[in-house]
XYZ file of N, CA and C in Angstrom:
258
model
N 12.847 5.805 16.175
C 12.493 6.866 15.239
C 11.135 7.434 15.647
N 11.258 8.960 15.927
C 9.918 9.205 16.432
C 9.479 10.053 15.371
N 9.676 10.517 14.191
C 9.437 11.374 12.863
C 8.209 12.520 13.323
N 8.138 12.859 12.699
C 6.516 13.495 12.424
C 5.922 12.763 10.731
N 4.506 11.903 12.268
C 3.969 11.178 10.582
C 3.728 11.434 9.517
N 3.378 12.993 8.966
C 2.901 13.656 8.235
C 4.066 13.671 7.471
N 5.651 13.742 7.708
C 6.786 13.975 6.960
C 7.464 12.453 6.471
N 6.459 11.176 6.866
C 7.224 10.169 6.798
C 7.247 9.585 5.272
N 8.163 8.912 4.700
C 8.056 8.168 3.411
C 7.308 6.573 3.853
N 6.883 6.029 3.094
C 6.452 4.682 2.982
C 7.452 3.884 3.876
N 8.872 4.004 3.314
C 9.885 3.073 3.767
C 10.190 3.413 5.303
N 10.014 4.528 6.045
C 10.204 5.334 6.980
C 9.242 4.636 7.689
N 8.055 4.672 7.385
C 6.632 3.845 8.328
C 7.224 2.750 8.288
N 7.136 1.410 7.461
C 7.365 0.104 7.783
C 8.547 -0.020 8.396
N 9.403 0.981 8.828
C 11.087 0.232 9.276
C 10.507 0.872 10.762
N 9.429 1.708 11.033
C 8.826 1.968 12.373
C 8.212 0.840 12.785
N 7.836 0.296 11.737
C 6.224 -0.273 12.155
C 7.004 -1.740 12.779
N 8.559 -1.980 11.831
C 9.059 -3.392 12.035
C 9.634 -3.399 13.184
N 9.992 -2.012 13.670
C 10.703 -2.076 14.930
C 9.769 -2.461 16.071
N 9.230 -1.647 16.097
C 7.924 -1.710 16.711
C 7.205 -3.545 17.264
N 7.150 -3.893 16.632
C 7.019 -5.332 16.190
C 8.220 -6.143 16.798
N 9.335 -5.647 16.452
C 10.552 -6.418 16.730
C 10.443 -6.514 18.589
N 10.114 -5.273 18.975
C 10.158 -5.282 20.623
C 9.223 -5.499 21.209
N 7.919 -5.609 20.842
C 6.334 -6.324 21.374
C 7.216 -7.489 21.376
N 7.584 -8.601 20.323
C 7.810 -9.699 20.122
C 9.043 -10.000 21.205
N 9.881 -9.533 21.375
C 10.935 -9.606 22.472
C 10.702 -9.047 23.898
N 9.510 -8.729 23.814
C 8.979 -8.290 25.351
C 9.611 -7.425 26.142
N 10.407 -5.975 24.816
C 11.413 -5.159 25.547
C 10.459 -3.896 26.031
N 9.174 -4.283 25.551
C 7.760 -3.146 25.939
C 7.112 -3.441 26.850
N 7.376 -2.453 28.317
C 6.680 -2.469 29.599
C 5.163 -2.026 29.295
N 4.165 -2.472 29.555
C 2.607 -2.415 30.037
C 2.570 -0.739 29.655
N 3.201 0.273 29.983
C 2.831 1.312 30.125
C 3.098 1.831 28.988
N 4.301 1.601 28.192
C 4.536 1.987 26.773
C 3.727 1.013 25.737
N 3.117 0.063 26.105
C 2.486 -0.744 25.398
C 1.507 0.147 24.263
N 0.441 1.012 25.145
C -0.290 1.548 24.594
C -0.040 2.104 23.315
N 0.971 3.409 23.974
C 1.602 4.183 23.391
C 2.112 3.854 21.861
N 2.721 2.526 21.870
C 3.624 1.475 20.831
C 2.270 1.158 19.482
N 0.916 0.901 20.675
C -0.228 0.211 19.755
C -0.519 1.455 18.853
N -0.594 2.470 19.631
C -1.066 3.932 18.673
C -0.322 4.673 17.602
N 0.921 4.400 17.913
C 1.851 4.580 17.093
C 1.452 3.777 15.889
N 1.612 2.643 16.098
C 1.283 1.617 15.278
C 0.438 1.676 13.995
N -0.931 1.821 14.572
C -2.118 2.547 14.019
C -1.869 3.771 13.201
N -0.939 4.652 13.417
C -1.014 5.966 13.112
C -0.632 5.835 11.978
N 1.126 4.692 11.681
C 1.882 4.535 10.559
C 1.057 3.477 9.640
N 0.377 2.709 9.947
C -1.044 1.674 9.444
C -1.464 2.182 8.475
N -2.220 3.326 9.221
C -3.047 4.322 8.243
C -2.233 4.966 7.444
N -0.870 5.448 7.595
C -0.383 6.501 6.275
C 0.172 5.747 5.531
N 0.473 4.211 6.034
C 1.045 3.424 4.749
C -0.381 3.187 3.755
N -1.332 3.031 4.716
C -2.521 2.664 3.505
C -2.275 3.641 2.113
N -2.761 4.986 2.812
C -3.101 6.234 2.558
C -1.957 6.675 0.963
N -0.878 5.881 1.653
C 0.120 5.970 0.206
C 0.117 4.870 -0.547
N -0.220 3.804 -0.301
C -0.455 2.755 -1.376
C -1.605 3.108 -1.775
N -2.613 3.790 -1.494
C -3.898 4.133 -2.217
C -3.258 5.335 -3.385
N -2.725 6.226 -2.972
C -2.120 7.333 -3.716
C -1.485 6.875 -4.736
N -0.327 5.797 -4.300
C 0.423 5.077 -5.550
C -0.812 4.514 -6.866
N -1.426 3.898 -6.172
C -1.948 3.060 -6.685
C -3.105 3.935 -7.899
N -3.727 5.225 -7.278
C -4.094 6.031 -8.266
C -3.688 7.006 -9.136
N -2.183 7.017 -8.908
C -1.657 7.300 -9.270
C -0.975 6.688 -10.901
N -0.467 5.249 -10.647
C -0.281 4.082 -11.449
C -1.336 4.254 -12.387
N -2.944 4.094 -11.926
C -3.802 3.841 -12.868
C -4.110 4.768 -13.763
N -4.163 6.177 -13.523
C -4.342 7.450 -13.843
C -2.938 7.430 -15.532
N -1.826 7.216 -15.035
C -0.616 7.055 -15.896
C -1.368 6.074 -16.976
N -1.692 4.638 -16.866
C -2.270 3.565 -17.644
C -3.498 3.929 -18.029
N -4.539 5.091 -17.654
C -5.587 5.494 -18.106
C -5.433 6.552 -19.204
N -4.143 7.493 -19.283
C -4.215 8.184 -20.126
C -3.939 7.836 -21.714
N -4.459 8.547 -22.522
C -4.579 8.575 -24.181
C -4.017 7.453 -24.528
N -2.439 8.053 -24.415
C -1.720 7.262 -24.946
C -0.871 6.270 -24.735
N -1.692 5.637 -23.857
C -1.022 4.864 -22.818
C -1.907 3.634 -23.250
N -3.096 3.811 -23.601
C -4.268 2.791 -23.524
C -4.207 1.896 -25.107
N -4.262 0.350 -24.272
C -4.232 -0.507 -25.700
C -5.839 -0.884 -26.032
N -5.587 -0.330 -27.442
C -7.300 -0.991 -28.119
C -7.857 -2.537 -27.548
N -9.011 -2.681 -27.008
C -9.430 -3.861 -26.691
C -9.456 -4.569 -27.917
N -9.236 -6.094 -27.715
C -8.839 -7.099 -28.191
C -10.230 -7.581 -28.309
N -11.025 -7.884 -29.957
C -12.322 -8.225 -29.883
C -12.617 -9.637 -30.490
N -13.310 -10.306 -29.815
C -13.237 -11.757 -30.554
C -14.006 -11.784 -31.857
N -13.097 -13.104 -32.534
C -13.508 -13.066 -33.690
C -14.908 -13.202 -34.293
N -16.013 -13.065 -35.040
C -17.327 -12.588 -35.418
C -17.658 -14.263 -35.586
N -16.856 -14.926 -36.435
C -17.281 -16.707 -36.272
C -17.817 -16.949 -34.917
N -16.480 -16.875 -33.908
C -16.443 -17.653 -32.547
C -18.029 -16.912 -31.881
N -17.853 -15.858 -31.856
C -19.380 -15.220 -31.502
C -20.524 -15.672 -31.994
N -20.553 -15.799 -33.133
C -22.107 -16.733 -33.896
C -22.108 -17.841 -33.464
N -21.159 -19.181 -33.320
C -21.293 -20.167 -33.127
C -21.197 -20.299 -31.477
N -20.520 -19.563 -30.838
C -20.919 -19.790 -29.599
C -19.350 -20.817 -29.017
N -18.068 -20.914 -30.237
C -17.157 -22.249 -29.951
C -15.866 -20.702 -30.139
N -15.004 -20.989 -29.244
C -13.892 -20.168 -28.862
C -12.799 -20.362 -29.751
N -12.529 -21.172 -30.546
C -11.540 -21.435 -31.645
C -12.184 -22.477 -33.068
């Protein structure tokens, strides 16, 4: 799969990235494509980050809004004076 990285999904990178992997490990990669394989590599690295960062602010942004958010849970005014948790 040679995609254009810019068009790839998450699942699209790691089934590159595993192949990739699969033939370093089976030694079906001559010295000269080696490089080539490492950069590739790197390239899909970075856009998987790049979308688990996205997900991920994404997720929080959803759990940050209004009505999404649960009132903090405040301990009881005893346990606080005395300094004893129950």
């Amino acid at each position: 799969m040679n995609k254009e990285i810019n068009n790839m999904t998450y699942r699209e990178a790691t089934k590159e990235l595993e192949e990739i992997l699969r033939a370093i490990e089976n030694d079906s990669v001559d010295v000269d494509e080696l490089t080539l394989k490492v950069q590739r590599s790197s390239q899909l690295i970075k856009l998987c980050k790049e979308k688990l960062r996205s997900a991920e602010l994404a997720i929080d942004q959803v759990f940050n809004e209004e009505n999404c958010e649960q009132p903090q849970k405040s301990a009881k005014p005893e346990a606080q004076s005395n300094g004893k948790l129950f």
